[in-house]
XYZ file of C-alpha atoms in Angstrom:
507
model
C 276.232 20.630 -73.734
C 278.980 19.415 -71.499
C 279.019 15.841 -70.524
C 278.985 17.068 -66.262
C 277.036 13.324 -65.479
C 277.604 9.777 -64.842
C 274.336 7.011 -64.221
C 274.946 4.597 -61.753
C 272.141 2.069 -62.539
C 271.366 0.416 -59.448
C 270.251 -3.029 -59.638
C 268.950 -4.368 -56.930
C 267.075 -7.648 -55.652
C 263.816 -5.520 -55.453
C 264.190 -1.975 -58.297
C 266.223 -0.550 -60.149
C 267.571 3.071 -59.287
C 269.829 4.675 -62.159
C 271.539 7.562 -59.825
C 273.042 11.234 -62.360
C 276.215 12.332 -59.992
C 278.482 14.742 -60.905
C 282.341 14.697 -60.712
C 282.076 16.050 -57.231
C 279.452 12.959 -56.318
C 276.718 15.004 -55.786
C 273.032 13.341 -56.689
C 271.734 15.144 -59.302
C 268.452 12.929 -60.820
C 266.943 9.899 -59.390
C 264.259 7.335 -61.796
C 263.035 4.526 -60.062
C 261.416 1.511 -61.288
C 261.036 -1.771 -59.059
C 261.739 -5.381 -59.644
C 259.025 -8.238 -59.261
C 261.067 -11.840 -57.220
C 258.158 -14.803 -57.302
C 259.194 -18.006 -54.835
C 257.193 -20.821 -56.348
C 258.675 -23.646 -54.144
C 259.927 -23.636 -50.701
C 263.326 -21.629 -50.896
C 263.661 -21.251 -55.033
C 263.716 -17.555 -55.651
C 263.576 -16.259 -59.439
C 262.737 -13.126 -61.117
C 262.510 -12.448 -64.554
C 265.991 -10.960 -66.532
C 263.681 -9.515 -68.622
C 262.375 -7.305 -66.458
C 265.901 -7.088 -65.303
C 266.307 -5.165 -68.450
C 262.302 -3.965 -68.394
C 263.665 -1.677 -64.997
C 266.275 -0.397 -65.755
C 264.841 0.845 -69.411
C 261.780 2.524 -66.907
C 264.995 4.061 -64.874
C 266.555 6.457 -67.299
C 263.382 7.368 -68.734
C 262.525 8.224 -65.104
C 265.706 10.198 -64.784
C 265.862 11.996 -68.076
C 262.973 13.650 -67.093
C 265.233 15.434 -64.183
C 268.005 15.555 -66.677
C 268.853 16.225 -70.319
C 270.153 13.053 -71.781
C 272.549 15.562 -73.542
C 274.532 15.545 -69.913
C 275.476 12.692 -69.573
C 278.754 11.414 -70.169
C 279.303 6.437 -69.573
C 277.113 4.985 -67.328
C 278.227 2.077 -64.784
C 276.058 -0.564 -62.894
C 275.304 -1.780 -58.703
C 273.902 -5.109 -59.604
C 272.558 -7.559 -56.884
C 274.972 -9.966 -56.857
C 274.991 -14.352 -56.707
C 271.729 -14.327 -59.373
C 272.055 -14.574 -62.316
C 270.103 -16.315 -65.748
C 270.258 -18.689 -68.804
C 269.937 -18.081 -72.416
C 269.788 -19.209 -75.853
C 271.911 -18.801 -78.960
C 270.231 -15.852 -79.881
C 269.519 -13.813 -75.750
C 266.018 -15.448 -75.093
C 265.528 -17.085 -71.440
C 265.725 -20.296 -71.685
C 263.985 -20.008 -67.793
C 263.404 -17.242 -65.444
C 266.483 -15.860 -62.979
C 267.961 -17.425 -60.499
C 268.145 -14.882 -56.974
C 271.020 -14.683 -53.938
C 268.484 -16.066 -51.887
C 268.009 -19.215 -53.678
C 268.467 -22.370 -51.269
C 268.196 -25.447 -53.670
C 271.998 -25.780 -54.085
C 272.209 -26.941 -50.615
C 271.774 -30.252 -51.700
C 275.082 -29.860 -53.699
C 277.464 -28.654 -51.536
C 278.388 -32.059 -50.502
C 278.626 -33.363 -53.277
C 281.095 -30.288 -55.769
C 282.726 -30.214 -52.120
C 283.657 -34.018 -52.114
C 284.422 -34.128 -55.327
C 286.728 -31.317 -54.945
C 287.507 -30.563 -52.286
C 286.581 -28.275 -49.140
C 290.376 -25.901 -49.516
C 290.918 -26.011 -53.033
C 287.085 -24.259 -53.432
C 288.031 -21.376 -50.587
C 291.563 -20.903 -52.057
C 290.498 -21.287 -55.668
C 287.262 -18.884 -55.507
C 288.010 -16.613 -52.975
C 284.292 -17.895 -51.076
C 284.099 -19.963 -48.685
C 281.748 -23.681 -48.689
C 278.285 -21.612 -48.734
C 275.087 -22.438 -51.166
C 274.853 -18.499 -52.002
C 277.563 -18.687 -54.416
C 275.996 -19.738 -58.547
C 278.953 -22.408 -58.154
C 276.008 -24.710 -56.471
C 272.933 -23.443 -58.262
C 275.822 -24.294 -61.917
C 275.642 -27.838 -59.727
C 272.151 -28.231 -59.323
C 271.276 -27.297 -63.020
C 273.880 -29.208 -64.109
C 272.003 -32.627 -62.677
C 268.237 -31.689 -62.286
C 268.373 -29.819 -66.077
C 270.763 -31.522 -67.984
C 268.485 -30.303 -71.542
C 268.401 -26.770 -70.380
C 271.884 -26.581 -69.030
C 272.841 -28.166 -72.611
C 270.674 -25.581 -74.347
C 272.295 -22.528 -72.479
C 274.704 -20.892 -74.746
C 275.530 -18.730 -72.455
C 274.715 -18.002 -68.607
C 275.500 -14.419 -67.044
C 274.938 -12.886 -63.318
C 272.443 -9.421 -64.117
C 275.868 -7.173 -64.763
C 275.621 -9.284 -67.927
C 273.229 -9.184 -68.764
C 272.619 -5.632 -69.282
C 275.865 -4.868 -70.687
C 274.469 -7.209 -73.286
C 271.091 -5.872 -73.017
C 273.226 -1.849 -73.689
C 275.573 -3.151 -75.404
C 275.092 -6.413 -77.303
C 277.965 -7.324 -76.039
C 278.868 -10.703 -73.321
C 280.905 -9.098 -71.328
C 280.547 -8.982 -67.080
C 282.785 -6.851 -64.982
C 285.020 -9.143 -62.464
C 283.796 -7.297 -59.788
C 280.332 -8.938 -60.523
C 281.394 -12.305 -62.151
C 282.946 -12.808 -58.719
C 279.902 -13.333 -56.401
C 279.051 -16.438 -58.967
C 282.222 -18.071 -56.876
C 283.755 -18.999 -60.685
C 286.371 -16.726 -60.865
C 289.588 -17.352 -60.921
C 290.536 -15.160 -57.657
C 294.486 -15.223 -58.052
C 294.428 -15.139 -62.331
C 291.503 -12.648 -62.585
C 289.644 -15.423 -64.429
C 288.274 -17.901 -65.050
C 288.557 -21.558 -63.644
C 288.277 -23.904 -65.656
C 287.912 -26.373 -62.581
C 285.403 -25.097 -61.628
C 283.744 -24.072 -64.409
C 284.311 -28.088 -66.446
C 282.791 -28.873 -62.439
C 279.058 -27.855 -63.020
C 279.609 -28.662 -66.282
C 280.108 -24.933 -67.896
C 282.770 -23.875 -70.703
C 284.047 -20.977 -70.959
C 282.499 -20.075 -74.348
C 278.551 -19.788 -72.505
C 280.112 -16.926 -70.575
C 280.642 -13.656 -71.255
C 283.657 -11.834 -71.407
C 285.376 -10.901 -68.678
C 286.424 -7.013 -68.089
C 288.057 -4.851 -64.530
C 285.401 -1.737 -62.945
C 286.405 1.508 -64.492
C 287.167 -0.566 -67.849
C 285.148 0.795 -71.010
C 282.653 -1.884 -72.633
C 281.407 0.344 -75.569
C 279.617 3.049 -76.561
C 275.290 2.282 -76.859
C 273.962 0.540 -79.224
C 270.663 1.744 -81.374
C 268.066 0.225 -79.891
C 269.249 0.707 -75.882
C 269.906 4.942 -77.118
C 266.152 4.368 -77.864
C 265.142 2.156 -75.258
C 266.515 3.856 -72.911
C 266.377 8.314 -74.727
C 270.351 7.996 -73.672
C 272.458 9.358 -76.896
C 274.214 6.481 -78.678
C 277.499 8.163 -78.105
C 276.961 7.353 -73.807
C 279.788 5.173 -72.889
C 278.671 1.518 -70.381
C 281.934 1.185 -68.497
C 282.236 -1.753 -66.066
C 280.908 -1.861 -62.792
C 280.486 -4.149 -60.213
C 278.296 -6.307 -57.149
C 276.191 -3.852 -54.931
C 278.700 -4.569 -52.234
C 282.291 -3.861 -53.363
C 280.206 -0.504 -54.976
C 279.364 0.493 -51.544
C 282.184 -0.336 -50.757
C 283.690 2.476 -52.690
C 280.709 4.401 -52.673
C 282.338 5.112 -48.321
C 285.901 5.003 -50.283
C 286.856 2.216 -48.231
C 290.917 2.637 -50.258
C 291.450 5.372 -47.481
C 294.407 4.430 -44.554
C 292.316 1.380 -41.813
C 289.079 1.632 -42.962
C 286.085 -1.030 -43.378
C 283.050 0.818 -45.503
C 279.806 -1.242 -42.516
C 276.803 -1.251 -44.604
C 273.877 -1.952 -41.215
C 271.138 -2.828 -43.518
C 269.192 -5.371 -43.868
C 272.195 -7.716 -44.044
C 275.059 -6.357 -42.530
C 277.991 -5.927 -44.643
C 281.258 -5.329 -44.319
C 284.918 -4.896 -46.127
C 288.017 -3.843 -45.696
C 290.141 -3.140 -49.562
C 293.624 -5.164 -49.585
C 296.496 -5.249 -52.984
C 297.364 -8.588 -51.651
C 295.482 -11.869 -52.420
C 294.054 -13.778 -49.240
C 291.273 -15.786 -47.530
C 290.969 -17.700 -44.832
C 287.000 -18.209 -43.378
C 286.899 -15.041 -40.636
C 285.628 -13.465 -44.547
C 284.749 -14.034 -48.283
C 287.048 -12.109 -50.888
C 286.129 -9.723 -53.722
C 287.466 -7.801 -56.222
C 287.365 -4.593 -55.120
C 285.928 -2.084 -57.051
C 289.088 -0.822 -58.427
C 291.940 -0.905 -61.349
C 293.086 -3.960 -58.879
C 292.822 -4.966 -54.868
C 290.263 -7.011 -52.807
C 288.079 -6.715 -50.920
C 288.127 -8.373 -47.618
C 284.358 -8.987 -46.860
C 282.068 -9.901 -44.047
C 278.293 -10.367 -43.792
C 275.745 -11.713 -40.884
C 272.255 -12.072 -42.970
C 270.336 -10.261 -40.754
C 270.636 -6.851 -39.633
C 268.090 -3.718 -39.913
C 265.932 -7.071 -41.269
C 265.744 -8.336 -37.740
C 264.877 -5.229 -36.456
C 262.231 -5.201 -37.608
C 261.259 -8.666 -37.219
C 261.678 -8.427 -33.093
C 259.201 -4.912 -32.840
C 256.778 -6.707 -35.567
C 256.955 -10.470 -34.365
C 257.236 -10.015 -30.725
C 256.788 -6.533 -29.360
C 253.622 -6.705 -31.969
C 254.206 -2.999 -33.257
C 253.247 -2.205 -37.273
C 255.856 0.428 -37.264
C 253.250 1.792 -39.696
C 250.925 2.535 -37.419
C 253.639 3.187 -35.354
C 256.993 5.376 -36.692
C 257.915 6.822 -33.817
C 258.614 3.584 -32.507
C 261.796 3.148 -33.156
C 262.888 5.796 -31.302
C 261.301 4.674 -28.147
C 262.672 0.957 -27.941
C 265.929 3.386 -28.441
C 265.554 5.465 -25.146
C 265.030 2.249 -23.648
C 267.774 0.448 -24.446
C 269.811 3.078 -23.073
C 269.036 2.703 -20.349
C 269.761 -0.453 -20.481
C 273.431 -1.193 -18.839
C 275.809 -2.620 -21.103
C 274.831 -5.976 -21.654
C 271.631 -5.540 -21.102
C 271.236 -7.134 -17.262
C 272.844 -11.060 -18.329
C 270.748 -11.142 -21.995
C 272.624 -11.900 -24.882
C 271.627 -12.313 -28.416
C 273.428 -14.462 -31.284
C 272.031 -12.921 -34.313
C 271.513 -16.243 -37.292
C 268.310 -16.047 -37.732
C 268.605 -16.632 -41.382
C 272.697 -18.966 -41.022
C 275.107 -17.817 -40.618
C 277.749 -16.783 -43.348
C 280.932 -15.488 -41.728
C 282.458 -16.519 -39.069
C 281.557 -20.493 -39.341
C 279.857 -20.693 -42.860
C 276.743 -22.407 -41.569
C 273.826 -22.780 -43.350
C 271.842 -24.389 -40.642
C 272.700 -21.269 -38.217
C 270.183 -20.395 -35.347
C 269.313 -17.090 -33.592
C 270.151 -17.400 -29.769
C 268.821 -15.542 -26.998
C 269.533 -16.694 -24.439
C 270.187 -15.515 -20.115
C 266.441 -14.253 -20.109
C 264.777 -14.472 -16.861
C 261.370 -12.344 -16.008
C 263.444 -9.295 -14.688
C 264.219 -8.011 -19.057
C 262.044 -5.889 -20.498
C 261.791 -5.307 -23.642
C 264.944 -2.470 -23.749
C 266.588 -4.600 -22.884
C 265.871 -7.574 -26.077
C 266.518 -4.013 -27.888
C 268.944 -3.924 -26.761
C 270.953 -6.850 -27.223
C 270.158 -7.436 -30.903
C 272.313 -4.657 -31.338
C 275.130 -5.803 -28.990
C 274.416 -9.027 -30.605
C 274.818 -7.289 -34.125
C 277.886 -5.199 -32.823
C 280.109 -8.208 -30.535
C 278.995 -9.969 -33.824
C 281.272 -7.319 -36.031
C 283.708 -6.678 -34.187
C 284.927 -10.183 -33.820
C 284.992 -11.049 -37.033
C 286.334 -7.894 -37.875
C 288.882 -8.395 -35.326
C 290.244 -11.466 -37.032
C 289.887 -10.146 -40.829
C 291.839 -7.615 -39.601
C 294.641 -10.058 -38.215
C 295.054 -11.447 -40.927
C 294.976 -8.863 -43.546
C 295.469 -5.386 -42.641
C 294.994 -3.169 -39.916
C 291.336 -1.314 -40.029
C 291.436 1.153 -36.936
C 287.525 3.011 -38.246
C 284.279 2.392 -39.966
C 282.471 4.322 -42.395
C 278.784 3.702 -41.651
C 276.468 3.459 -43.635
C 272.867 2.570 -44.648
C 269.379 2.731 -42.585
C 271.393 1.383 -39.856
C 273.546 3.944 -39.135
C 271.516 6.620 -38.485
C 271.798 4.804 -34.620
C 273.171 7.085 -32.755
C 272.642 4.083 -30.518
C 274.243 1.782 -32.946
C 277.278 3.243 -34.413
C 278.199 4.256 -30.357
C 278.068 0.336 -28.896
C 279.533 -0.318 -32.188
C 282.310 1.752 -31.175
C 282.834 0.554 -27.821
C 282.588 -3.485 -28.430
C 285.308 -3.097 -31.500
C 287.511 -0.090 -30.140
C 287.159 1.470 -33.527
C 285.680 4.550 -34.370
C 282.071 5.163 -36.162
C 282.120 7.271 -38.835
C 278.676 8.525 -40.325
C 278.402 8.738 -43.841
C 276.690 10.948 -45.931
C 275.802 8.850 -48.832
C 272.834 7.284 -48.696
C 273.089 5.697 -52.362
C 276.404 4.218 -51.575
C 276.382 1.741 -54.618
C 274.840 3.544 -56.770
C 277.184 5.894 -56.452
C 280.198 3.030 -56.299
C 278.839 2.509 -60.051
C 278.891 6.744 -60.789
C 283.035 5.454 -59.639
C 283.657 3.634 -61.907
C 281.728 4.846 -64.657
C 283.760 8.623 -63.795
C 286.705 6.823 -64.357
C 285.832 6.068 -67.296
C 285.463 8.489 -68.621
C 288.194 9.912 -68.041
C 287.233 12.545 -65.583
C 289.557 10.219 -63.078
C 292.795 8.072 -64.001
C 291.969 6.098 -61.494
C 288.604 4.320 -59.570
C 290.944 4.742 -56.691
C 291.721 8.467 -57.325
C 287.901 9.221 -58.505
C 286.603 6.990 -55.184
C 288.471 9.883 -53.239
C 287.478 12.922 -55.145
C 282.947 12.096 -54.967
C 282.446 9.691 -51.886
C 280.246 11.199 -49.293
C 281.494 13.354 -46.577
C 281.930 11.810 -42.505
C 279.104 13.782 -40.860
C 280.103 12.376 -36.993
C 282.378 10.232 -35.495
C 281.964 7.747 -32.431
C 284.741 7.401 -30.580
C 284.999 4.298 -28.581
C 284.988 5.002 -24.913
C 287.500 3.882 -22.440
C 285.377 1.937 -19.405
C 282.854 0.902 -21.645
C 285.209 -0.945 -24.399
C 286.924 -2.686 -21.616
C 283.570 -3.814 -20.272
C 281.853 -5.106 -23.523
C 285.902 -6.540 -23.704
C 284.571 -8.682 -20.972
C 281.324 -9.599 -22.598
C 283.005 -10.224 -25.894
C 285.167 -12.258 -24.174
C 281.495 -14.186 -23.121
C 279.749 -14.159 -25.792
C 282.355 -15.704 -28.506
C 282.163 -18.941 -25.708
C 278.177 -19.451 -26.880
C 277.988 -20.174 -30.370
C 280.629 -22.790 -30.638
C 279.058 -24.377 -27.285
C 274.911 -24.446 -28.303
C 276.563 -25.464 -32.372
C 276.754 -28.882 -32.454
C 272.858 -28.931 -30.389
C 271.478 -26.280 -33.040
C 272.919 -29.213 -35.614
C 270.459 -32.058 -33.988
C 267.143 -29.393 -33.009
C 267.867 -28.172 -37.246
C 267.781 -31.317 -38.891
C 265.266 -33.219 -36.258
C 262.702 -29.795 -37.577
C 263.973 -30.792 -40.570
C 262.298 -34.360 -40.384
C 259.265 -34.241 -38.328
C 255.597 -32.978 -39.371
């Protein structure tokens, strides 16, 4: 039987999806399995590494009830980033894995920054100082769990754990390793400076492979556990953000992908290493190059929060609420009758890197209605993205359009607001599972279907169904609003710092 399918295995924070894709980027079958998440105390978020493995097996087994396993040529992994676990010499987990949501590394940020220098950490890793990378949790383990840390034979992120499960080898992708914050981005190797600072050695870390590189075939045990043929190739994939970029063919000239999901993540591609507070520098899901990535922690999460907590509407009981609110927001003018919203409900990453940042709703009056508030959310996120994209373009290369993916991309109003606010076209993609497709792009390359990941992405990325073009008058109006918006957070940041300290210190 012809090996005409590859699997993009997407191991996210809540579930694993195993999707089979053909060489044209069409999904032909899918399997899913949940992953439990624990929050044992405030700021701690954990999962069992065995659950990552069990969920992957279950998802693959469900998939092959829908497609013949003999059709599968290769598999590559897309994974939740900055989530990692520790193992003994027999490959047994020493403790629960910590996730990208985990905040215990916050206490180590200043100590590590003082030792190495904030600029030096950013220069080496491509990541401005922030609690999300594993680097700071490594420092926390080194300081607070010395015995466990000393027993660690291997520490690996989700990609490395699943590759080991499938092949028996401790290997991970440079596009999954680099979000950990331990990689020298220019050398494309583990940074001796960073790993030594947190009590690690190279022997404790997986071997590195570039996305699209074939790692090994399945072990006999993995083939039996998943139901796949043993000669299926395991190919290096990468972090879910970079995979989503490949799924949207971020390699096209002038393009940035824009994932309007729970968080709002955007990225553009370039071959030159650059670092700037406006973005995180990630390894691209390709043989060479980088993704200049912005991240706003609250996207559709904030919209859902507003509807459920402030408007006290249960979307499960009233599924039309979002269409109703969009219609009301469409009747509100640009600037929502003088209402501005800064969407930092979960802190701020790009461009201010302030974990204590909080949301702002400014300009409220008794004349405002919920449609104004809803529009202010859409505009606040759009203005934030326009501001950051402009800074990225100035520091790297021109960006003239977005490819919109994720649940929020279904909103015509939001896409038009983003186009008008940024002065850039927004092109809606048909791709729903962009991260899985990006992993499939790598798998197709490793299977020999295409000469490179960039060629595979061009052939497999989803079609673009609609283009939202900036309207000249609206863009001019948004430029006026953007100048006002850009001053809001800098004016309030010191006040917010005092307020956060007050809230943390009181009963």
